[in-house]
CSV table of C-alpha atoms and ligand atoms in Angstrom, one decimal:
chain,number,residue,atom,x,y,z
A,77,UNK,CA,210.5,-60.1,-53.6
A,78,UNK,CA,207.9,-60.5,-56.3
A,79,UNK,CA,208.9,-62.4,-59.4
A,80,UNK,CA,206.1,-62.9,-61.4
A,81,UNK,CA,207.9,-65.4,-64.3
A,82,UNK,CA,210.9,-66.4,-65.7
A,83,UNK,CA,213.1,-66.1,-68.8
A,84,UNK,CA,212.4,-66.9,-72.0
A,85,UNK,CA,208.5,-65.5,-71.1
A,86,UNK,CA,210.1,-62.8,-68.4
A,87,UNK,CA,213.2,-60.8,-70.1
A,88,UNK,CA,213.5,-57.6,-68.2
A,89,UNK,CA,215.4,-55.7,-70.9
A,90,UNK,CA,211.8,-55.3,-72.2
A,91,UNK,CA,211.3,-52.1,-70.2
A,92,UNK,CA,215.1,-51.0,-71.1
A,93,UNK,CA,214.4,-51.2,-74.9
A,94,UNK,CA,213.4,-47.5,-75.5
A,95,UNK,CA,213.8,-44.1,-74.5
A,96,UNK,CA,210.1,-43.3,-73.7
A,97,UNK,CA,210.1,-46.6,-71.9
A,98,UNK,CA,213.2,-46.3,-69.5
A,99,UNK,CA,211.6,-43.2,-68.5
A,100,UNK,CA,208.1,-44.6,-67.3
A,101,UNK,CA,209.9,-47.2,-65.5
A,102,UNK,CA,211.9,-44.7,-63.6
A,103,UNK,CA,212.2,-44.4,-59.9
A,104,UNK,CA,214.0,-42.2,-59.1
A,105,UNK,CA,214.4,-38.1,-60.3
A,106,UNK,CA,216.7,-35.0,-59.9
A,107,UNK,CA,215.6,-31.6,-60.0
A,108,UNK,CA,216.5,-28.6,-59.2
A,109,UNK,CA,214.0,-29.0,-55.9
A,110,UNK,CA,216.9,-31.0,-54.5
A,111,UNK,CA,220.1,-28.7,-54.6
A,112,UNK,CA,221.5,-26.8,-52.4
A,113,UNK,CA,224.4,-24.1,-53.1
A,114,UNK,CA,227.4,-23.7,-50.8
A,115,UNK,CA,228.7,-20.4,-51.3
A,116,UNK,CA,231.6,-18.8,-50.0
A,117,UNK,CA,232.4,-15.8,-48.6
A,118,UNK,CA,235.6,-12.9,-48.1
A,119,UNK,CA,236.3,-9.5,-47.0
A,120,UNK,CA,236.8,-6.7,-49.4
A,121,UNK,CA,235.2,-5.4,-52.1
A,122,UNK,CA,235.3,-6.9,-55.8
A,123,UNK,CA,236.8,-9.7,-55.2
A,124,UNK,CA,236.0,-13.5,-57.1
A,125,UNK,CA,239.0,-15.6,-55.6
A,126,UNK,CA,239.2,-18.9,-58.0
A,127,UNK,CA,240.1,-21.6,-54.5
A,128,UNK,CA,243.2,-23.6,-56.3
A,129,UNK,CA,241.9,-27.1,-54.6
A,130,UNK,CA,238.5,-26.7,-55.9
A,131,UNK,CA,238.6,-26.0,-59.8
A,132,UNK,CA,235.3,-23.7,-61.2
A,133,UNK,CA,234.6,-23.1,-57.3
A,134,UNK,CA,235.4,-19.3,-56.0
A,135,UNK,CA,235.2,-16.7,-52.8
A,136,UNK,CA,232.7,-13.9,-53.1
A,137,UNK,CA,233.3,-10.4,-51.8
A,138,UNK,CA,229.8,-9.3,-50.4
A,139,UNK,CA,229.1,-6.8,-53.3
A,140,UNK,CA,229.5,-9.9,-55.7
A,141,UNK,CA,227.5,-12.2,-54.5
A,142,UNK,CA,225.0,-11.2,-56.5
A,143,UNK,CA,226.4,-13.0,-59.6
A,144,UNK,CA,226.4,-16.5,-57.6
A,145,UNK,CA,223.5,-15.7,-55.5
A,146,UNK,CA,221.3,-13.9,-58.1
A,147,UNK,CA,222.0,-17.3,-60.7
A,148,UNK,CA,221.0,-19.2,-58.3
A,149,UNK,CA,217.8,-17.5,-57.6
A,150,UNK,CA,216.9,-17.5,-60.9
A,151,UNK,CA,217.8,-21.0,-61.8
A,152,UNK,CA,215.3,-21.7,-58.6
A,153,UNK,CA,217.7,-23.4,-56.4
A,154,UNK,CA,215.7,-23.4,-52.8
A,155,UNK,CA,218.6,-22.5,-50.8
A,156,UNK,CA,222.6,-21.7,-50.2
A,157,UNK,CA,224.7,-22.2,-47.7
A,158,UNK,CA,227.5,-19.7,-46.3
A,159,UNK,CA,231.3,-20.4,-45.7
A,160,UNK,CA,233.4,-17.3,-45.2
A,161,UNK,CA,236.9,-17.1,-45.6
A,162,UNK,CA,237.9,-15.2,-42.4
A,163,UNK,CA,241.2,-13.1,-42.1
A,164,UNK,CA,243.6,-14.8,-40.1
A,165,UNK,CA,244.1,-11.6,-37.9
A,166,UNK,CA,240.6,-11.6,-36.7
A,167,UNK,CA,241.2,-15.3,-35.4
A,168,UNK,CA,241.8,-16.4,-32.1
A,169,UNK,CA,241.9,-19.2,-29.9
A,170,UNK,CA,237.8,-19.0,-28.5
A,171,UNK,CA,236.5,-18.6,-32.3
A,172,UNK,CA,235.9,-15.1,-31.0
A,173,UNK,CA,234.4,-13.5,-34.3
A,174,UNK,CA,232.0,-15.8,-34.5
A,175,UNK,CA,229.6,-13.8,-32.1
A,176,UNK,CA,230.6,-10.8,-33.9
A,177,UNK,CA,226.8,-9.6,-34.9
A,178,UNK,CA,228.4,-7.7,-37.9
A,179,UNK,CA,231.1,-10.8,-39.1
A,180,UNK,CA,230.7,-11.5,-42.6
A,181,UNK,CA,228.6,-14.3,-42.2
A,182,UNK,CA,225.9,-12.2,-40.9
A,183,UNK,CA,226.6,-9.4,-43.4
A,184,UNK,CA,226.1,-11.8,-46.2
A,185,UNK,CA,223.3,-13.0,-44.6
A,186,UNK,CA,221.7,-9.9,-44.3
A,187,UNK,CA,222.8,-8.8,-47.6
A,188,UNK,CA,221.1,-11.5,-49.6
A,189,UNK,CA,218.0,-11.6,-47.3
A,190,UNK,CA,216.9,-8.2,-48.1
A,191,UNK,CA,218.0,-8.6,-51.7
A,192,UNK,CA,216.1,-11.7,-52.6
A,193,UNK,CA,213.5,-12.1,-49.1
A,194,UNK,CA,211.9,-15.4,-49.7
A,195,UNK,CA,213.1,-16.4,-53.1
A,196,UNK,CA,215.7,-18.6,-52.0
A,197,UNK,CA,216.6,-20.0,-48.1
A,198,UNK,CA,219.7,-19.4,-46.4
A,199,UNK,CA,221.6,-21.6,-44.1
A,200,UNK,CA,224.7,-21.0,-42.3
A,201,UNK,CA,227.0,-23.5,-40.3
A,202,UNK,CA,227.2,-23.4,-36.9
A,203,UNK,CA,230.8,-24.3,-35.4
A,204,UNK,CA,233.5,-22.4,-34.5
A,205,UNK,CA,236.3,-23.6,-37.3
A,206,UNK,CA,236.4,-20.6,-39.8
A,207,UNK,CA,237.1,-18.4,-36.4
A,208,UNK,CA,239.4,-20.9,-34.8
A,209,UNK,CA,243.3,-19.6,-34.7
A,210,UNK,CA,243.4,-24.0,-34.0
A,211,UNK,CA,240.9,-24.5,-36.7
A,212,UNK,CA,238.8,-27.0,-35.1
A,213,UNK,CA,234.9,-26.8,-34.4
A,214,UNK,CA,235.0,-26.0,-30.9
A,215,UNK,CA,236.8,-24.5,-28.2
A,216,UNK,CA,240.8,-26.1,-27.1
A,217,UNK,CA,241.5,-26.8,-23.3
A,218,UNK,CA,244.3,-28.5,-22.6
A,219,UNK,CA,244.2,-30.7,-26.0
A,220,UNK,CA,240.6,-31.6,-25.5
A,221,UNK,CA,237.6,-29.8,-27.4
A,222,UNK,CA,235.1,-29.4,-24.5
A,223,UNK,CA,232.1,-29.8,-25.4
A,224,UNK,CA,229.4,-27.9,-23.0
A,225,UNK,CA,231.2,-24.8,-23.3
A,226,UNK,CA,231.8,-25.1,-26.7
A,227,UNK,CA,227.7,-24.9,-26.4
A,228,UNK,CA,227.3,-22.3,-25.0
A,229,UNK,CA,229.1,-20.2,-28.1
A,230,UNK,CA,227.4,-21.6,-30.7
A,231,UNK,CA,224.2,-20.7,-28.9
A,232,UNK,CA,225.4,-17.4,-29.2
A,233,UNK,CA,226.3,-18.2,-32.7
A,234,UNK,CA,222.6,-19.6,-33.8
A,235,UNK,CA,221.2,-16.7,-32.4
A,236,UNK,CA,223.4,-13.9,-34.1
A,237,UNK,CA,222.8,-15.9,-37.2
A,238,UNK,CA,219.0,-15.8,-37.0
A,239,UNK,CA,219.0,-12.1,-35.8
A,240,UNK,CA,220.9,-11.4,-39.4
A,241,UNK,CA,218.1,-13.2,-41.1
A,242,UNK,CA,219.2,-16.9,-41.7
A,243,UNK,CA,216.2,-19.3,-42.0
A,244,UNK,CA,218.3,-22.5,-41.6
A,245,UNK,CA,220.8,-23.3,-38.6
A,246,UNK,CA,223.1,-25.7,-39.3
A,247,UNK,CA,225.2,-27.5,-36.5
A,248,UNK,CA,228.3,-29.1,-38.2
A,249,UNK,CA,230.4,-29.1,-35.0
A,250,UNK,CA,229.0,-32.3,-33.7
A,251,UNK,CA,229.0,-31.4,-29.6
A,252,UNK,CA,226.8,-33.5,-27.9
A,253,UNK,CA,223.3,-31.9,-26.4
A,254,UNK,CA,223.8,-29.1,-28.6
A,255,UNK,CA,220.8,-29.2,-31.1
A,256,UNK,CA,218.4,-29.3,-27.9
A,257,UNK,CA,220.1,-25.9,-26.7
A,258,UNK,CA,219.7,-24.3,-29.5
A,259,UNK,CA,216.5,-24.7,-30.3
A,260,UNK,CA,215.5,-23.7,-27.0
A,261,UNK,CA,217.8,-20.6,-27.3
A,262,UNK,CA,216.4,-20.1,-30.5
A,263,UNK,CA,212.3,-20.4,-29.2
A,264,UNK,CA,213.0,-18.3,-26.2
A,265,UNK,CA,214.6,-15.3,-28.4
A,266,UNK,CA,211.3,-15.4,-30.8
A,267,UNK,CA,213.1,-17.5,-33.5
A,268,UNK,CA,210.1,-20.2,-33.3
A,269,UNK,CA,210.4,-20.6,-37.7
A,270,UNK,CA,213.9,-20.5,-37.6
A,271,UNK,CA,214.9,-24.0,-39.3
A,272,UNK,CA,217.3,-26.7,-37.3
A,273,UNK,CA,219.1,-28.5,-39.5
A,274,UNK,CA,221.3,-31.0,-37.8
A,275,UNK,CA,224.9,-32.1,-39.3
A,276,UNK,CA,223.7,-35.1,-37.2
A,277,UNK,CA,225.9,-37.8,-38.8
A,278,UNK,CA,229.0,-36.4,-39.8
A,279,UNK,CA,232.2,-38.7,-40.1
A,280,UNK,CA,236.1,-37.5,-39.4
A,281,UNK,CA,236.6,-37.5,-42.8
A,282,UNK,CA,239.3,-37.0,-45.5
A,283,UNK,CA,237.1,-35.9,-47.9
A,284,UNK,CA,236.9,-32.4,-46.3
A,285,UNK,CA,240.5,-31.0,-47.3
A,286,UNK,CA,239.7,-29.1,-50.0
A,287,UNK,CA,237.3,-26.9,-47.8
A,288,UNK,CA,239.4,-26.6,-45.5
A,289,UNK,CA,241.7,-24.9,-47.7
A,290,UNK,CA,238.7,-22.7,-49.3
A,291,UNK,CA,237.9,-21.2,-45.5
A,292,UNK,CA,241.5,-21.0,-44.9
A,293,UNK,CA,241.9,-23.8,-41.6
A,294,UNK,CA,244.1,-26.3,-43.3
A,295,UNK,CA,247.4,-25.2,-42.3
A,296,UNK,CA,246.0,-24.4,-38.8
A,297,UNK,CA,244.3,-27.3,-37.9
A,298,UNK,CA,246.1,-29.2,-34.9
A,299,UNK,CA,245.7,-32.6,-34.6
A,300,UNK,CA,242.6,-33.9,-36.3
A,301,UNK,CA,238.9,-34.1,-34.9
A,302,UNK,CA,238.1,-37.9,-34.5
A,303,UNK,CA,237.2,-36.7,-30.9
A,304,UNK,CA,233.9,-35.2,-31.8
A,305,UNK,CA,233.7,-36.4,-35.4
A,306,UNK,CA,232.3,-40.1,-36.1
A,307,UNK,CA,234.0,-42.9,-36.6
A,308,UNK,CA,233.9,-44.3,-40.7
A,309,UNK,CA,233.6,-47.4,-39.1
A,310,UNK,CA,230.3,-47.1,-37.5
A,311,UNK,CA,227.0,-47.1,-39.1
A,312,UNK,CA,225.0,-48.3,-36.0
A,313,UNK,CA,226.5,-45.3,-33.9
A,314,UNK,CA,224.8,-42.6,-37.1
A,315,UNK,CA,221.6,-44.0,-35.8
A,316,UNK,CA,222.0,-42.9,-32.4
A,317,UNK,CA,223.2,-39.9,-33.5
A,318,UNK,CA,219.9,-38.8,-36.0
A,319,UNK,CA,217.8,-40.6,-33.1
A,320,UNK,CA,219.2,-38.3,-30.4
A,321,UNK,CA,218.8,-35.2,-32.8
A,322,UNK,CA,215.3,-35.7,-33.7
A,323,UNK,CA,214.2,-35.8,-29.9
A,324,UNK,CA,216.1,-32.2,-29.3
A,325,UNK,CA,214.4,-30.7,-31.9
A,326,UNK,CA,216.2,-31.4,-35.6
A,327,UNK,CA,213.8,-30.5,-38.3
A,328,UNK,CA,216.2,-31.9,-40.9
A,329,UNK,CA,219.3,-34.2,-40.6
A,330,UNK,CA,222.6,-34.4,-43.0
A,331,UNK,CA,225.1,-37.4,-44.0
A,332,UNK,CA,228.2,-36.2,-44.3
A,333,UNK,CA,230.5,-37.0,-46.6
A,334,UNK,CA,228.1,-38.1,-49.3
A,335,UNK,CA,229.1,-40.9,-51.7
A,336,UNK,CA,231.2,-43.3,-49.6
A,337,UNK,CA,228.2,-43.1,-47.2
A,338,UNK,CA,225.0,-44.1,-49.0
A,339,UNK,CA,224.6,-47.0,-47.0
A,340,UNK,CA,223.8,-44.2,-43.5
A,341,UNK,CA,221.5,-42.3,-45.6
A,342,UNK,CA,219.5,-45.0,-46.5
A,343,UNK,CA,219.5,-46.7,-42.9
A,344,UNK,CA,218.6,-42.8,-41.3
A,345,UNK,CA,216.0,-42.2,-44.2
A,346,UNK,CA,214.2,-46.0,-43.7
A,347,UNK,CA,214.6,-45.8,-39.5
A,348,UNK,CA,213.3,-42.1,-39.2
A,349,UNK,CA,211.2,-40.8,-42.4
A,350,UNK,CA,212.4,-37.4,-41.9
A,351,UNK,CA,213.6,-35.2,-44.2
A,352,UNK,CA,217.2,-36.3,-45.1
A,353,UNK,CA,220.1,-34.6,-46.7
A,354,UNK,CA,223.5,-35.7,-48.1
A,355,UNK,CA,226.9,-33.5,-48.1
A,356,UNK,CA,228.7,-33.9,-51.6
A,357,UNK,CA,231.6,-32.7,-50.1
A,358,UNK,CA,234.6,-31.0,-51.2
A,359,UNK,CA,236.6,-33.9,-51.4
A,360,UNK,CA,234.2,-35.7,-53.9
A,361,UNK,CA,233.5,-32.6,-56.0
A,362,UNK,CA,237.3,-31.7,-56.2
A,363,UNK,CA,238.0,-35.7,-57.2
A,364,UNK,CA,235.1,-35.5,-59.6
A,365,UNK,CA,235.9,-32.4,-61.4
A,366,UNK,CA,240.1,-33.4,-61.9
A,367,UNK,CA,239.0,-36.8,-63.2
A,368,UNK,CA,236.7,-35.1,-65.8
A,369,UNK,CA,239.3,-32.6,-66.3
A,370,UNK,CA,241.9,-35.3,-67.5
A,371,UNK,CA,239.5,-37.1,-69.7
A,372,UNK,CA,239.4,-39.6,-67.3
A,373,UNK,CA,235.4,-40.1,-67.1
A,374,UNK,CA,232.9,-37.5,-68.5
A,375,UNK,CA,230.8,-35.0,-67.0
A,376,UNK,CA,228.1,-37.4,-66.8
A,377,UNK,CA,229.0,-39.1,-63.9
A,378,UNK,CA,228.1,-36.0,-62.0
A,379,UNK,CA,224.0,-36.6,-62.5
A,380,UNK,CA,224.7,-40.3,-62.0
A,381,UNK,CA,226.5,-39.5,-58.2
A,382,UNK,CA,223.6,-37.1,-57.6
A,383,UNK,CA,220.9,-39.3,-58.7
A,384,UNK,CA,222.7,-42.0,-56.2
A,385,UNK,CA,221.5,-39.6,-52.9
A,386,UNK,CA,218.1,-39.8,-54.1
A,387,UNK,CA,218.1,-43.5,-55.0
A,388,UNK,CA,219.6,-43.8,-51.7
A,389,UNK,CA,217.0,-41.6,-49.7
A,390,UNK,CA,218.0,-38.3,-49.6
A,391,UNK,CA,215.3,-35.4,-49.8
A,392,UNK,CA,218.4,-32.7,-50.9
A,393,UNK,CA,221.6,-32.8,-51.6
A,394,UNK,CA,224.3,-29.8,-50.9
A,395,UNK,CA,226.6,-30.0,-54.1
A,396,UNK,CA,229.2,-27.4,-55.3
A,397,UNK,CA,227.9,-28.7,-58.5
A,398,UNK,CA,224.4,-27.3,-57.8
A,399,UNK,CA,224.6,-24.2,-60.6
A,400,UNK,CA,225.9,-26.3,-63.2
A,401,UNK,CA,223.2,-28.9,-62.7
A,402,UNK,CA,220.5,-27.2,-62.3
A,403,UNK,CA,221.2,-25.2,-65.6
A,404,UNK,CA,221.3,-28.5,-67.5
A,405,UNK,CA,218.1,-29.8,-65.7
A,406,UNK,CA,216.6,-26.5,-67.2
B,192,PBG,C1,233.1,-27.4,-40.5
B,192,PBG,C2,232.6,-27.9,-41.8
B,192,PBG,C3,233.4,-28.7,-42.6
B,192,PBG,C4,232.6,-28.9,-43.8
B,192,PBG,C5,231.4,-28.2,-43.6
B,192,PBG,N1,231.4,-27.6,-42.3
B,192,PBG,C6,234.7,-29.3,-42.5
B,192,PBG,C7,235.2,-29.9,-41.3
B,192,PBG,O1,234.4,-30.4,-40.5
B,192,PBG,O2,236.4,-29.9,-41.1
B,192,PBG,C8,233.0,-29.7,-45.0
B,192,PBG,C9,232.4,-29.4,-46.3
B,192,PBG,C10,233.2,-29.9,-47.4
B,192,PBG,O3,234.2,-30.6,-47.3
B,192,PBG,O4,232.7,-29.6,-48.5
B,192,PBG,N2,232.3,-27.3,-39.4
């Protein structure tokens, strides 16, 4: 710590007094560089479902994702990321439609990949939940999630994924081993420049409800998934996590939930100086946007939580508020 003086000669409100000044003396920046959109997705045709536990948030039909998609594009967000909403009929107990080459993950995939080719990324999530008739990430034996076959589906997962033309794979199921797997799935099937991005440190949290209801695995969800998801207690644990992820391959890690966990994201992005990225989850946005709603703080705490992640360390930051952002960063 270098202090070069002290008050009355030393009054660092000198740097605060003006505008100009504030912003030559500032450390830290957003823009629209950092966001990323998650979108999500439903069957049919024509359809912009408003999700009642996320106000402003919707589910596309394919044929309307232009509207999110196509705003995002032109508002330069670098990438989105795709949730579907699947039909309860089409789940079952093994996540079964998730290897379904033409599921509507891979459809939307597709869709917007030939649309918009290289003017914006696209990652999907890799875990079995949306599929799941039990909702969790992997696969159910005898009240355990097991984790190496749960492996070996969301190989088969990555790789239908990359086939339908998504550049980032994203594990959020947090089975052990299973980055390392997939890239090598990934390599061996000519997917050398697909993207790893590792949900590397991502806590059994309560902050995800919201999204569960938008994909439609709230009510099913059995038990809860502290067995595979970290403990909020633990910050020591987040850096064997990132450590173990980055030696199978990871070309980027996430923090998951976002706010309550600044304190990982800047331990990860200090020990590992790799590209880092925070999850403002459901849970946060949904809080956020009620408490602005009732006039309880303004809208301008939003930049101040997203400014936070980069303060904090974070390269990118997935936000449901990424449209509304970046328009105002315009
Ligand atoms: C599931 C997944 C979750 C989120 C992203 N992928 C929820 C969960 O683990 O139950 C949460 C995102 C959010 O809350 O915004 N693999």
């Amino acid at each position: 710590m270098i202090i070069t003086g002290k008050y009355p000669n030393l009054r660092l409100r000198r740097n605060r007094k003006s505008n100009w000044s504030r912003r030559l003396v500032s450390e830290n920046t957003l823009s629209v560089n950092d966001l990323i959109l998650p979108v999500f997705v439903i069957e049919g045709k024509n359809k912009k479902i408003p999700i009642k536990s996320m106000p402003g948030i919707f589910r596309y039909s394919i044929d309307k994702l232009n509207q999110v998609v196509g705003n995002a594009v032109s508002l330069k967000i670098p990438m989105v990321a795709i949730f579907p909403y699947i039909n309860k009929n089409l789940k079952n107990e093994r996540g079964a439609e998730a290897l379904n080459k033409n599921n509507l993950v891979c459809r939307a995939t597709n869709f917007i990949k030939k649309k918009y080719k290289d003017k914006i990324g696209v990652m999907c999530d890799v875990a079995l939940d949306p599929y799941t008739s039990h909702g969790h990430d992997g696969l159910l034996k005898s009240g355990k999630i097991i984790n190496d076959e749960t492996i070996k589906i969301l190989i088969s997962q990555s790789l239908i994924q990359a086939e339908a033309g998504c550049d980032v794979i994203a594990p959020s199921d947090m089975m052990d081993g299973r980055i390392g797997l997939i890239r090598k799935a990934l390599d061996k099937n000519n997917f050398q420049d697909v993207q790893l991005l590792s949900y590397a440190v991502k806590y059994a949290s309560s902050f995800y409800g919201p999204f569960r209801d938008a994909i439609g695995s709230k009510n099913l969800l059995k038990g809860n998934k502290k067995t595979y998801q970290m403990d909020y207690s633990n910050s020591d644990e987040a850096i064997r996590e990132v450590a173990l992820d980055i030696k199978e391959g990871a070309d980027m890690v996430m923090v998951k939930p976002g706010l309550p966990y600044l304190d990982i994201i800047k331990n990860v992005k200090n020990k590992f100086k790799i590209p880092v990225l925070a999850y403002q989850v459901s849970g946060e946005y949904s809080l956020i946007v009620n408490s602005i709603k009732q006039g309880i703080v303004s809208n301008k705490i939003i930049l101040e939580t997203l400014i936070s992640f980069k303060r904090a360390g974070a390269n990118a930051i997935i936000t449901y508020f990424a449209d509304k952002i970046a328009r105002d960063l315009k």
